[in-house]
Coordinates of C-alpha atoms in Angstrom, one line a residue:
Chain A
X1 CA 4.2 -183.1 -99.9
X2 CA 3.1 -184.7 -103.4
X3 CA 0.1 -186.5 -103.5
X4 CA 2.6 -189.7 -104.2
X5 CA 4.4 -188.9 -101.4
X6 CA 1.7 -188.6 -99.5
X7 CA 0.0 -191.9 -100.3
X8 CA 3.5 -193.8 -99.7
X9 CA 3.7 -192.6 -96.0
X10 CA -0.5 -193.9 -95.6
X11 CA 1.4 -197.3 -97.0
X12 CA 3.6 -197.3 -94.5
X13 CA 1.2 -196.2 -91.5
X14 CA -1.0 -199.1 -92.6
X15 CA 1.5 -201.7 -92.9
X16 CA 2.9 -200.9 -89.4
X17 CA -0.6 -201.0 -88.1
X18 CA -1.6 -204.2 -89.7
X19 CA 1.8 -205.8 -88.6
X20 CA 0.6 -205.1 -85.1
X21 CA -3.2 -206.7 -86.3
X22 CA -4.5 -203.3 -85.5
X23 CA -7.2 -204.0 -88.6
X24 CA -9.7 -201.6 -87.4
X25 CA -7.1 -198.4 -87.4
X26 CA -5.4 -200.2 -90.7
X27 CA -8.7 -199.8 -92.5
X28 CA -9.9 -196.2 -90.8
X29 CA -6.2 -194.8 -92.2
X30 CA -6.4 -196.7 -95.4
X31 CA -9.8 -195.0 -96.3
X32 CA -8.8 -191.1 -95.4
X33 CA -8.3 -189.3 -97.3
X34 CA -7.9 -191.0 -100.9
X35 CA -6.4 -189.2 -104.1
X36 CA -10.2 -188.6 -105.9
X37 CA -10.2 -187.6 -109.1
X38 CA -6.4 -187.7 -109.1
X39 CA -4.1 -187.2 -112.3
X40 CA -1.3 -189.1 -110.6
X41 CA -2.5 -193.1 -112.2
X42 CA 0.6 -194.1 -109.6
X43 CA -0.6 -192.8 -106.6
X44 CA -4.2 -193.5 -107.0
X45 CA -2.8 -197.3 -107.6
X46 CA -0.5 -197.4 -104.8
X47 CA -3.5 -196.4 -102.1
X48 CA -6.2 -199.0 -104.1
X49 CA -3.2 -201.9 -103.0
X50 CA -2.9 -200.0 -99.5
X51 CA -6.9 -200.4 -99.1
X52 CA -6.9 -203.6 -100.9
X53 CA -4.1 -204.8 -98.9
X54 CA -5.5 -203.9 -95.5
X55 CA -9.6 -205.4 -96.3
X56 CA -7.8 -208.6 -97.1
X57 CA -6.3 -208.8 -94.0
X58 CA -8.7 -209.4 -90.6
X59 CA -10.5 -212.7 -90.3
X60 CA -13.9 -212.9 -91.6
X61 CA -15.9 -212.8 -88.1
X62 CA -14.6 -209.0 -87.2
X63 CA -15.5 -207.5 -90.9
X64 CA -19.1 -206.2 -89.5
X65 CA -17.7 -205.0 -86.2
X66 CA -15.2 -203.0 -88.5
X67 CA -17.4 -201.5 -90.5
X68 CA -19.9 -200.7 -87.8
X69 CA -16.9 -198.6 -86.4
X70 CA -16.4 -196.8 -89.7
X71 CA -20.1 -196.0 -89.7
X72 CA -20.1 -195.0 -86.2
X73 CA -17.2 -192.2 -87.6
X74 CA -19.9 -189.5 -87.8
X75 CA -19.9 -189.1 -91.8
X76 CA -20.8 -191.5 -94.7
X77 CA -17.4 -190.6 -96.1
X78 CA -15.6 -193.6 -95.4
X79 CA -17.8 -196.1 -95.9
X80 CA -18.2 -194.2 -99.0
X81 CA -14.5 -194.4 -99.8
X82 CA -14.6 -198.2 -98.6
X83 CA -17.8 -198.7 -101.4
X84 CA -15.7 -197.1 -104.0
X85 CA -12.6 -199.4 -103.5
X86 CA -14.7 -202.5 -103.5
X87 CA -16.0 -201.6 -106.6
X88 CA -12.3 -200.6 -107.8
X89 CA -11.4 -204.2 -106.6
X90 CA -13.9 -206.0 -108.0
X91 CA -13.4 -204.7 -111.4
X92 CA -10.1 -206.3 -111.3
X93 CA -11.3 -208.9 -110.2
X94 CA -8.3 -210.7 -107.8
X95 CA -10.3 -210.4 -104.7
X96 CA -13.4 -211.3 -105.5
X97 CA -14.8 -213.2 -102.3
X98 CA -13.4 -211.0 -100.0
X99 CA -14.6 -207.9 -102.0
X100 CA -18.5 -209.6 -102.0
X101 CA -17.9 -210.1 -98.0
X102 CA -17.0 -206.5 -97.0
X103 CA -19.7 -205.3 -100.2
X104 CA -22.7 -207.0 -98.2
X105 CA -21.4 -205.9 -94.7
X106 CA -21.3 -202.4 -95.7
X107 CA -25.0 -202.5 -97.3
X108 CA -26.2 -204.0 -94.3
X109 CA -24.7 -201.2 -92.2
X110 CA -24.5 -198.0 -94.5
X111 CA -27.2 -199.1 -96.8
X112 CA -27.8 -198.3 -100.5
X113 CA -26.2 -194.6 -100.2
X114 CA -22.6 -195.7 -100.4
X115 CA -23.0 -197.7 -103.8
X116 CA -25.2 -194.8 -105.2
X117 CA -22.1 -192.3 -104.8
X118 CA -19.2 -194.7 -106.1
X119 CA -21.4 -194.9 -108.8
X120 CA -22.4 -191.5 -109.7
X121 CA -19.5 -189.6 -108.6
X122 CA -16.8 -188.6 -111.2
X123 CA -13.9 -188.1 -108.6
X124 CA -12.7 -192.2 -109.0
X125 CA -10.6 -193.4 -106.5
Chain B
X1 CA -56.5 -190.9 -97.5
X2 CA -56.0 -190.3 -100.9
X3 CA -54.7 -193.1 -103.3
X4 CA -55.6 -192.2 -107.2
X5 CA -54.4 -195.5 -109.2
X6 CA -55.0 -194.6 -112.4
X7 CA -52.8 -196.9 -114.4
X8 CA -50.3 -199.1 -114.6
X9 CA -47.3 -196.5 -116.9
X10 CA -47.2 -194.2 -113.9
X11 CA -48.0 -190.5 -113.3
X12 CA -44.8 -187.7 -114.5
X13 CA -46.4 -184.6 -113.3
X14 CA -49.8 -183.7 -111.2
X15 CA -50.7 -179.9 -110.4
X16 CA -53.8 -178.9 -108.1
X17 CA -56.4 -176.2 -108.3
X18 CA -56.2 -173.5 -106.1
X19 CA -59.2 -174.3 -104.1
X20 CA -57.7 -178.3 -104.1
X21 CA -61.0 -179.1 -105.9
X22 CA -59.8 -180.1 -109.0
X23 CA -56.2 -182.2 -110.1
X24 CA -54.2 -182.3 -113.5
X25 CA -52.5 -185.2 -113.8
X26 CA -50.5 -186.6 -116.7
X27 CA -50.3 -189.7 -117.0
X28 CA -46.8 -190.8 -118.9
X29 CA -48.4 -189.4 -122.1
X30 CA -48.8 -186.2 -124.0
X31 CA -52.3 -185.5 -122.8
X32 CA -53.0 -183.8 -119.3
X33 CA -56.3 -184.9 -117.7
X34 CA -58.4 -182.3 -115.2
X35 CA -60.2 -184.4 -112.4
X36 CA -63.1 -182.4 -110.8
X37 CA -64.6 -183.4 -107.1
X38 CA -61.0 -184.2 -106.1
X39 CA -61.5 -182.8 -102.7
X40 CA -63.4 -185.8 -102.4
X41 CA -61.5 -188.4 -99.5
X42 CA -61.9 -191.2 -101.7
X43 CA -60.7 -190.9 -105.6
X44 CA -63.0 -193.9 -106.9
X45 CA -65.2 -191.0 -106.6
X46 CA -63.0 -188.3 -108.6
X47 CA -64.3 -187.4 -112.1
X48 CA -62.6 -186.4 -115.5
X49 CA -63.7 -183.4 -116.8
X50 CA -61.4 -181.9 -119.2
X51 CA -58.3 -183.3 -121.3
X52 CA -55.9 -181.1 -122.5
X53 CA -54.9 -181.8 -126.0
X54 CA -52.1 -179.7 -127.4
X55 CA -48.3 -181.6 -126.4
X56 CA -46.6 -184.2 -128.8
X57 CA -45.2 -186.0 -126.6
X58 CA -45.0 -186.7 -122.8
X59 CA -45.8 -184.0 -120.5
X60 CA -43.1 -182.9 -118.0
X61 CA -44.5 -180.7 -115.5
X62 CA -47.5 -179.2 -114.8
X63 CA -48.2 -175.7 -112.5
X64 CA -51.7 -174.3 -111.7
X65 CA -51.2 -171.0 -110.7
X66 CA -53.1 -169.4 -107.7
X67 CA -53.0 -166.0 -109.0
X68 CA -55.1 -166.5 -112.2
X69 CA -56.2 -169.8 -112.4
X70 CA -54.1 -170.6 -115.1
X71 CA -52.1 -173.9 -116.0
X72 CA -49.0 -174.1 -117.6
X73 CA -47.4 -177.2 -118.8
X74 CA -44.3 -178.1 -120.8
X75 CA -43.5 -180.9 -122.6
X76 CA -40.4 -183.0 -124.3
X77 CA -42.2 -181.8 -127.4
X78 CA -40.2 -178.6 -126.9
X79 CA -43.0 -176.6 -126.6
X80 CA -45.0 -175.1 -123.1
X81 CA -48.5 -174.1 -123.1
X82 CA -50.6 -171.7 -121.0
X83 CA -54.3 -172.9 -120.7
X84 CA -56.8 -170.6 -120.1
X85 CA -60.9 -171.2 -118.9
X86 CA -63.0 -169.9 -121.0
X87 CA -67.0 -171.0 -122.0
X88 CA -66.3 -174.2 -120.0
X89 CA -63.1 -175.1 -122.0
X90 CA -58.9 -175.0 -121.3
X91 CA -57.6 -173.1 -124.6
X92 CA -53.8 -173.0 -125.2
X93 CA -52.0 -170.3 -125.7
X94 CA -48.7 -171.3 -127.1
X95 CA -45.2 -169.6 -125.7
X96 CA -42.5 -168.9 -128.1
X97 CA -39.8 -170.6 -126.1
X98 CA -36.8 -170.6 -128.6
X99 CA -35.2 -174.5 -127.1
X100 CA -33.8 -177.3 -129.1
X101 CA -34.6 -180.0 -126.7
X102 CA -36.6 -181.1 -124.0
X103 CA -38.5 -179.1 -122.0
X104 CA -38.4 -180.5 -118.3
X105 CA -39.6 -178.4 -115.5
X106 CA -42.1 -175.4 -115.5
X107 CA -42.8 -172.9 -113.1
X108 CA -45.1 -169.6 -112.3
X109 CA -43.6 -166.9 -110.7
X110 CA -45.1 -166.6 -107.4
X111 CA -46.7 -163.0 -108.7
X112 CA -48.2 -165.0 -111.7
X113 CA -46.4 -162.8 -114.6
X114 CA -43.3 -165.2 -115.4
X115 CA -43.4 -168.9 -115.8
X116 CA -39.8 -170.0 -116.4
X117 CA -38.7 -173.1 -118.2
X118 CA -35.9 -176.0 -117.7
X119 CA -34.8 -177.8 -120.7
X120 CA -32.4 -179.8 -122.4
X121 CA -30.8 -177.0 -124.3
X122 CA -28.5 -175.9 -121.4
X123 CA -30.8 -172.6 -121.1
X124 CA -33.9 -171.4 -118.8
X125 CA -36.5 -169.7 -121.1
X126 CA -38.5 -167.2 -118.6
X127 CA -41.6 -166.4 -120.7
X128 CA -43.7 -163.3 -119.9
X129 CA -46.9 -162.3 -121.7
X130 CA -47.1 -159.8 -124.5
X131 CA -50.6 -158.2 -124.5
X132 CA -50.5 -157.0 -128.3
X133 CA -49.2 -159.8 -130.1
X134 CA -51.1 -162.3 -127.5
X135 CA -48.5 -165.0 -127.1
X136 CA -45.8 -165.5 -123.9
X137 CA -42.2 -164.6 -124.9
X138 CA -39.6 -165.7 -123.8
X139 CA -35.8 -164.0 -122.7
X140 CA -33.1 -166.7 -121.5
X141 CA -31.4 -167.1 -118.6
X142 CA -27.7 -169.3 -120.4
X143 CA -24.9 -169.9 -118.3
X144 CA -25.7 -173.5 -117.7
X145 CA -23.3 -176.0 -118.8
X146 CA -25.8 -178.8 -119.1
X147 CA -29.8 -179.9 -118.8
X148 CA -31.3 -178.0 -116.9
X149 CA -33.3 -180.0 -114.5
X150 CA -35.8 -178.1 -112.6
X151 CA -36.7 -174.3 -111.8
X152 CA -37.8 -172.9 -108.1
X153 CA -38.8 -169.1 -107.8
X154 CA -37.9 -167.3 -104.8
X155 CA -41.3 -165.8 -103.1
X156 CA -40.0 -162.4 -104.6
X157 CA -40.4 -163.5 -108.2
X158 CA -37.5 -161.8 -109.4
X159 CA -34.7 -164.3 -108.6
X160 CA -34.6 -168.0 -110.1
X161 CA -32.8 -171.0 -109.0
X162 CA -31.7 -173.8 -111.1
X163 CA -30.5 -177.6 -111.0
X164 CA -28.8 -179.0 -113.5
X165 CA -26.7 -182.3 -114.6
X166 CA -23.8 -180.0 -114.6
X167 CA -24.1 -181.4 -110.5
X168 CA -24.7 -177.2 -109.9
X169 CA -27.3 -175.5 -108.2
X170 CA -27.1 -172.0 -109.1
X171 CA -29.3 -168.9 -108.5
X172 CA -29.9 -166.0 -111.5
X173 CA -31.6 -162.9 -111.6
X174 CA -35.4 -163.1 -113.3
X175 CA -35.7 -159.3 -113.0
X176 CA -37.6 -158.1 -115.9
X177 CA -37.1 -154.3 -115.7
X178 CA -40.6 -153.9 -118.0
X179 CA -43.1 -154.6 -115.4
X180 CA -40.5 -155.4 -112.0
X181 CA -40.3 -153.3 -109.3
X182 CA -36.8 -153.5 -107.6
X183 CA -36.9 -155.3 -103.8
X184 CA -34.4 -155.6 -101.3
X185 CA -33.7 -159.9 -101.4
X186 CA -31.8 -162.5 -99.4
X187 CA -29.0 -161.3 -102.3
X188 CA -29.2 -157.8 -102.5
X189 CA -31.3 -155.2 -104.3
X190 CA -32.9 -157.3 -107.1
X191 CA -33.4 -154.0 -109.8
X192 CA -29.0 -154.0 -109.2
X193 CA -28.8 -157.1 -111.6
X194 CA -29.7 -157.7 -115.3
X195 CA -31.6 -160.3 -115.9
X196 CA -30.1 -163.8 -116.4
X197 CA -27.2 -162.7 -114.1
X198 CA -25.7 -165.3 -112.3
X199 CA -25.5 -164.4 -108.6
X200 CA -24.6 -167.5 -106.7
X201 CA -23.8 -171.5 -106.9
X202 CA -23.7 -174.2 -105.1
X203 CA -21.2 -177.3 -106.0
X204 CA -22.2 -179.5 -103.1
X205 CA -23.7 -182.5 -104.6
X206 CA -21.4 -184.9 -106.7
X207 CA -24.3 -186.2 -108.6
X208 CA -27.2 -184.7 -111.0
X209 CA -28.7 -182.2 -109.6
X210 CA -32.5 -183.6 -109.6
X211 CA -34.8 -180.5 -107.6
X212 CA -34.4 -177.6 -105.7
X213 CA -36.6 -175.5 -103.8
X214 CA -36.7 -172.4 -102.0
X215 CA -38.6 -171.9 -98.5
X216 CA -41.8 -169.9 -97.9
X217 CA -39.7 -166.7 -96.3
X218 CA -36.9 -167.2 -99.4
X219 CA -34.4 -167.1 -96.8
X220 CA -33.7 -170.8 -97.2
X221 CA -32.9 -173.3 -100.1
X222 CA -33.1 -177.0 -100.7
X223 CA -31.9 -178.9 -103.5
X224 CA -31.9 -182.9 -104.2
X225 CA -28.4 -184.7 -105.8
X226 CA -28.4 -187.9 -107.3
X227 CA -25.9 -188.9 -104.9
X228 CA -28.2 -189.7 -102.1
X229 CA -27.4 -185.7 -101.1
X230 CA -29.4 -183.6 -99.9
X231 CA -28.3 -179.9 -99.5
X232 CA -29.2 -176.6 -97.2
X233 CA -28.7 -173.2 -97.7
X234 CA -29.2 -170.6 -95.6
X235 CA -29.2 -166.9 -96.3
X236 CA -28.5 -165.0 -93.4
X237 CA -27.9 -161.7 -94.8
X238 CA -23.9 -161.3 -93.9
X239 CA -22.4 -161.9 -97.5
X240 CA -21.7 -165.6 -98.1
X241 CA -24.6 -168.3 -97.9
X242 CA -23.9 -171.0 -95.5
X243 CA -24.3 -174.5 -97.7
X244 CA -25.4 -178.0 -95.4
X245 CA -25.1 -181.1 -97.0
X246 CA -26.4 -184.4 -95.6
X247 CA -26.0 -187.5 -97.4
X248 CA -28.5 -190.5 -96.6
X249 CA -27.9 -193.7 -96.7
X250 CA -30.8 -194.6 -99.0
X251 CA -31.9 -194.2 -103.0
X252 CA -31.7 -190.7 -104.2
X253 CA -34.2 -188.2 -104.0
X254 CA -35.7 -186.7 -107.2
X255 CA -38.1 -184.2 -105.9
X256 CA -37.9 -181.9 -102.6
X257 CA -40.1 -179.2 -101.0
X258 CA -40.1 -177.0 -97.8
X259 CA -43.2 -177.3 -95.7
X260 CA -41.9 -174.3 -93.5
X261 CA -38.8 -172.3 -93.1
X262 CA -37.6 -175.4 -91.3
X263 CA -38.9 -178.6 -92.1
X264 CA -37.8 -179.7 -95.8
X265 CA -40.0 -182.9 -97.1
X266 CA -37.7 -184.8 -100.0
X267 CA -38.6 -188.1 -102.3
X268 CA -37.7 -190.1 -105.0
X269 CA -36.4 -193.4 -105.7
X270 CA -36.7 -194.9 -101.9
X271 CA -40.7 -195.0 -102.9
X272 CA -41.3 -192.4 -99.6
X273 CA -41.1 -189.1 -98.5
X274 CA -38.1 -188.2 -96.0
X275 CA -38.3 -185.4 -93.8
X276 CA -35.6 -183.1 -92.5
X277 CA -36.0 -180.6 -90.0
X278 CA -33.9 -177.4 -88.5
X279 CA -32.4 -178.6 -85.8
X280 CA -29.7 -177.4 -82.9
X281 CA -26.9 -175.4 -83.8
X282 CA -28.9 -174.0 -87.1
X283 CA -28.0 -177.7 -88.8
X284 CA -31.0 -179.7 -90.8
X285 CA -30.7 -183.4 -89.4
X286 CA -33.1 -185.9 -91.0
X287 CA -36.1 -187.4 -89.1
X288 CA -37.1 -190.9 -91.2
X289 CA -39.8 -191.4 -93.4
X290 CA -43.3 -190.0 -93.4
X291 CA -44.7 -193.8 -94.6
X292 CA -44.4 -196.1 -91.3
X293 CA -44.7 -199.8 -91.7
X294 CA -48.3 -200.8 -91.0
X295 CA -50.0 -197.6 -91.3
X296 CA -52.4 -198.6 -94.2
X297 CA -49.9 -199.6 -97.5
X298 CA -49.7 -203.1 -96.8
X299 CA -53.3 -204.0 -97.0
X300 CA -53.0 -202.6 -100.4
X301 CA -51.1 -204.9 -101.7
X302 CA -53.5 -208.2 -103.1
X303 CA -52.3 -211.6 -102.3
X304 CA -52.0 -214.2 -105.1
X305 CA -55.2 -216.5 -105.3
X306 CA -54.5 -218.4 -107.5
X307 CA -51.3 -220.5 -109.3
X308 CA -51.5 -218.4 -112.3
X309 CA -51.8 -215.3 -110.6
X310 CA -48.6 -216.4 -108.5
X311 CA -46.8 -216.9 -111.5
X312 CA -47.9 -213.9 -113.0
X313 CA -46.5 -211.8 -109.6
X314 CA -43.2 -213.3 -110.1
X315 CA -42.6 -211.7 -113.8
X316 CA -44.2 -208.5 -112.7
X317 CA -42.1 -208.3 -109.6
X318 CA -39.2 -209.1 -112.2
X319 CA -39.9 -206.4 -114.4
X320 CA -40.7 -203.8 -111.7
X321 CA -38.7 -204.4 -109.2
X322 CA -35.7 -206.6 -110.5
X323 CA -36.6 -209.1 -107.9
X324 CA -38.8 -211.9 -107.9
X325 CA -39.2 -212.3 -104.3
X326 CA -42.6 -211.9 -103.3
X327 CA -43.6 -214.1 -100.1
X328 CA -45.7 -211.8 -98.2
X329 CA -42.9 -210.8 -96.0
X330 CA -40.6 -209.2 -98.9
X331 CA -44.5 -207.6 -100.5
X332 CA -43.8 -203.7 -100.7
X333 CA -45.4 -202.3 -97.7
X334 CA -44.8 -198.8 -98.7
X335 CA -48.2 -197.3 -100.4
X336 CA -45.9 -195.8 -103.2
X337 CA -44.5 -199.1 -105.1
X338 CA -42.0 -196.9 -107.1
X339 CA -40.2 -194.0 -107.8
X340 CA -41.9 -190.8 -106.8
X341 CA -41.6 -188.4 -109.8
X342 CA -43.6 -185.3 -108.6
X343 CA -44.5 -183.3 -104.8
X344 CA -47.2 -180.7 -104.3
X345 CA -48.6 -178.8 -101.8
X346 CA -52.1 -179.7 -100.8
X347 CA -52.9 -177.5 -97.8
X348 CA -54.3 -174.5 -98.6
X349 CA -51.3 -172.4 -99.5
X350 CA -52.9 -169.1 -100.3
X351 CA -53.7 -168.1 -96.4
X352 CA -50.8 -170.1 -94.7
X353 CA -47.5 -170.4 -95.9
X354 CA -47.0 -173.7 -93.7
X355 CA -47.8 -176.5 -95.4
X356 CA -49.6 -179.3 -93.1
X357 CA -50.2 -181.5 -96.2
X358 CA -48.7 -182.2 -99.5
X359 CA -49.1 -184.7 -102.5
X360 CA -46.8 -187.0 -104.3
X361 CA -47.1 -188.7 -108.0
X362 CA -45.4 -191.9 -108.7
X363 CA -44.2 -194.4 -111.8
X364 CA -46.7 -196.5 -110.1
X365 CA -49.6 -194.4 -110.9
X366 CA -50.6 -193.5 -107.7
X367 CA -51.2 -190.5 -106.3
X368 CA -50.8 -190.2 -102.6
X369 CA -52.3 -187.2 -100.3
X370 CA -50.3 -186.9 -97.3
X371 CA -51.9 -185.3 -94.3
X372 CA -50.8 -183.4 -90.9
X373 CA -52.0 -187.0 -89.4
X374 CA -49.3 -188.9 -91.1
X375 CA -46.9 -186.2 -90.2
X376 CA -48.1 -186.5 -87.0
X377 CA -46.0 -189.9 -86.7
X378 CA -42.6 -189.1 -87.8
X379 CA -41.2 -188.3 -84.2
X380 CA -39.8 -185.1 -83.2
X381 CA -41.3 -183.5 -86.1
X382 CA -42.6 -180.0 -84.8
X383 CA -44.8 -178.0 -88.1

């Protein structure tokens, strides 16, 4: 399976999920996995709208309790794929607020780690 | 114990004596200063004795060797210099290094016959001294493809390990086939390889590779990313090294150091030393931070007294710390109050190859000492 083909059927997964307001599973799919340091400009952009997409979605009160349960995952590796996007996002610069929301919840939870590695790592989502 | 404040532009590099009676330090400039009666517990009470004059600009790193009481310290000058006692005086000897840029890191060989060299030039100089033309040469170790950060010596003194910006931690052979004897190593028979072979790497951090160490036995190896990283490997003997890699959720580490086989001490940018221990199923897990809140950093810090010198604190908190924040409650309780540039042993290292204690140099000037007491607090820490 190409890495388009791929990130399409994640788009799909997390659209079915977030129809269902399963945010929690919508976000933990969203953030496996993501095309780093890919050639392919289309997938990369299709999984930044999936992600995008899915962080816009809950209500404000249950962003800390989902990113506690990405934390809780074990690694730092979606929290750091979460860091990356918002950074992705807020260069952009359409979803500002919500961006700065889920950025200061993931500090708080995963501290200064996650920012340090969508900074320094040359991999961009 | 232990606080040397010497100024306010921060310390790059500090090296002990091997009795721990005397300190180099420099201080952010090209001059290294000797402190005598540093075994002393408080450094109000430490004395300069010597300044060594001979760098062009800032001093890098410092290494006082054990085995013949001689320093060696390189410099962004380009240059490295061996100092030597004699009569009451350090003399330089120069080294004939051969690099284009920066020199960033030196080391001694644990045997005292090589120093090796990390610089901007994308090569590793390892100098060894030539007894009729009185000078250290040097033969490179290339390979890299960029800075070279920092140096480590396996105890064996025959095999090298490197970071570099390249994000690559790699391990050559040093074997000098003049004056090496050939020993069986965690990587095979040392005299099989040429010198500046490359005989392993390590690709785990995704950031600058800022420091790497090896462990007293050699069977171990650390090394520091600037991706909050910090990596493991182990050299069991059956062909491949097995690579760990933890990544913290605090400010990256710049310097790291194994107090035994199993207990690694790193710091850097999070103004305080972390420690990380072997744990269950042969994995390192990370313990917290040797400085605890309330054990002696706070009182440090001087409350305002007055308006002005309120006012003052705001714009030095602003240029220090990018925050101007400073109501007691926000005031830096941590007895480093920034980045920590350099680690040393401080127990004696000669007859133990634990280390109980160890020092760390700061952009804050400070130099702290920490003991087996302050150890003694991080929980679950067994040296």
């Amino acid at each position: 399976m190409s890495e388009l083909d791929a990130v399409k059927a994640r788009q799909k997964e997390v659209d079915s999920l977030l129809s269902r307001s399963k945010y929690t599973e919508a976000i933990g799919a969203a953030l496996q996995d993501p095309p780093l340091g890919s050639k392919d400009e289309a997938a990369k952009d299709i999984n930044t709208a999936t992600v995008l997409k899915a962080i816009s979605s809950p209500p404000d009160q249950d962003v800390e309790k989902i990113v506690q349960s990405l934390f809780a995952s074990g690694s730092s590796e979606l929290c750091d794929n979460l860091m990356k996007y918002i950074y992705k996002g807020l260069a952009d610069g359409s979803y500002c607020g919500v961006l700065l929301k889920w950025h200061a919840h993931t500090v708080n939870i995963a501290g200064y780690g996650p920012i340090i590695r969508a900074m320094t790592d040359r991999k961009t989502v | 114990m232990g606080l040397l404040k010497v100024n306010t532009t921060g310390i790059t590099c500090h090296a002990w004596s091997p009795d721990r009676k005397r300190i180099a330090v420099c201080e952010n400039s090209e001059k290294v200063f000797i402190y005598k009666d540093a075994d002393k517990p408080d450094p109000a009470q430490w004395v300069k004795e010597h300044e060594l004059v001979g760098h062009d600009l800032v001093v890098t790193a410092i290494d006082w060797s054990p085995v013949h009481n001689k320093i060696v310290t390189c410099s962004h000058d380009r240059n490295a210099f061996v100092w030597t006692l004699g009569n009451g005086e350090w003399k330089p000897s120069l080294s004939i290094l051969r690099i284009n840029r920066a020199a960033l890191d030196v080391k001694w060989s644990p045997d005292g016959k090589k120093f090796a060299v990390a610089s901007g030039a994308k090569v590793v100089p390892v100098c060894h001294y030539e007894t009729h033309n009185d000078w250290w040469i040097s033969k490179m170790i290339k390979k890299h493809k960029s800075t070279v950060t920092s140096v480590a010596w396996h105890p064996n003194s025959q095999l090298l390990a490197t970071g570099s910006t390249d994000f690559r931690c790699r391990i050559f052979s040093a074997f000098i086939s003049d004056f090496d004897q050939g020993v069986d190593s965690v990587l095979g028979d040392t005299s099989k390889h040429a010198f500046g072979d490359l005989l392993t790497e390590f690709d785990a951090s995704n950031g600058w590779v800022s420091d790497v160490a090896f462990s007293p036995s050699g069977d171990r190896l650390a090394f520091v990313g600037h991706d909050s990283s910090v990596s493991f490997v182990t050299f069991d003997g059956s062909g491949s090294p097995m690579c760990q890699t933890l990544k913290s959720s605090h400010l990256p580490n710049s310097v790291v150091m194994f107090l035994s086989d199993e207990v690694v001490v790193a710091a850097g940018h999070e103004f305080n030393p972390e420690v990380y221990q072997l744990g269950r199923g042969n994995a390192f897990e990370c313990l917290g931070f040797v400085d605890q809140k309330g054990s002696g950093g706070a009182s440090s810090v001087k409350k305002a007294a007055s308006n002005f010198s309120a006012a003052r604190n705001i714009w030095a908190n602003k240029t220090t710390r990018g925050t101007e924040v400073n109501d007691g409650a926000q005031d830096l309780w941590t007895r480093h109050h920034n980045a920590i540039t350099d680690i040393q042993p401080y127990s004696d290292t000669q007859h133990s190859i634990k280390i109980d204690s160890f020092s760390t140099s700061g952009l804050d000037g400070r130099i702290n000492i920490w003991t087996s007491s302050d150890l003694g607090k991080v929980s679950k820490l067994s040296l």
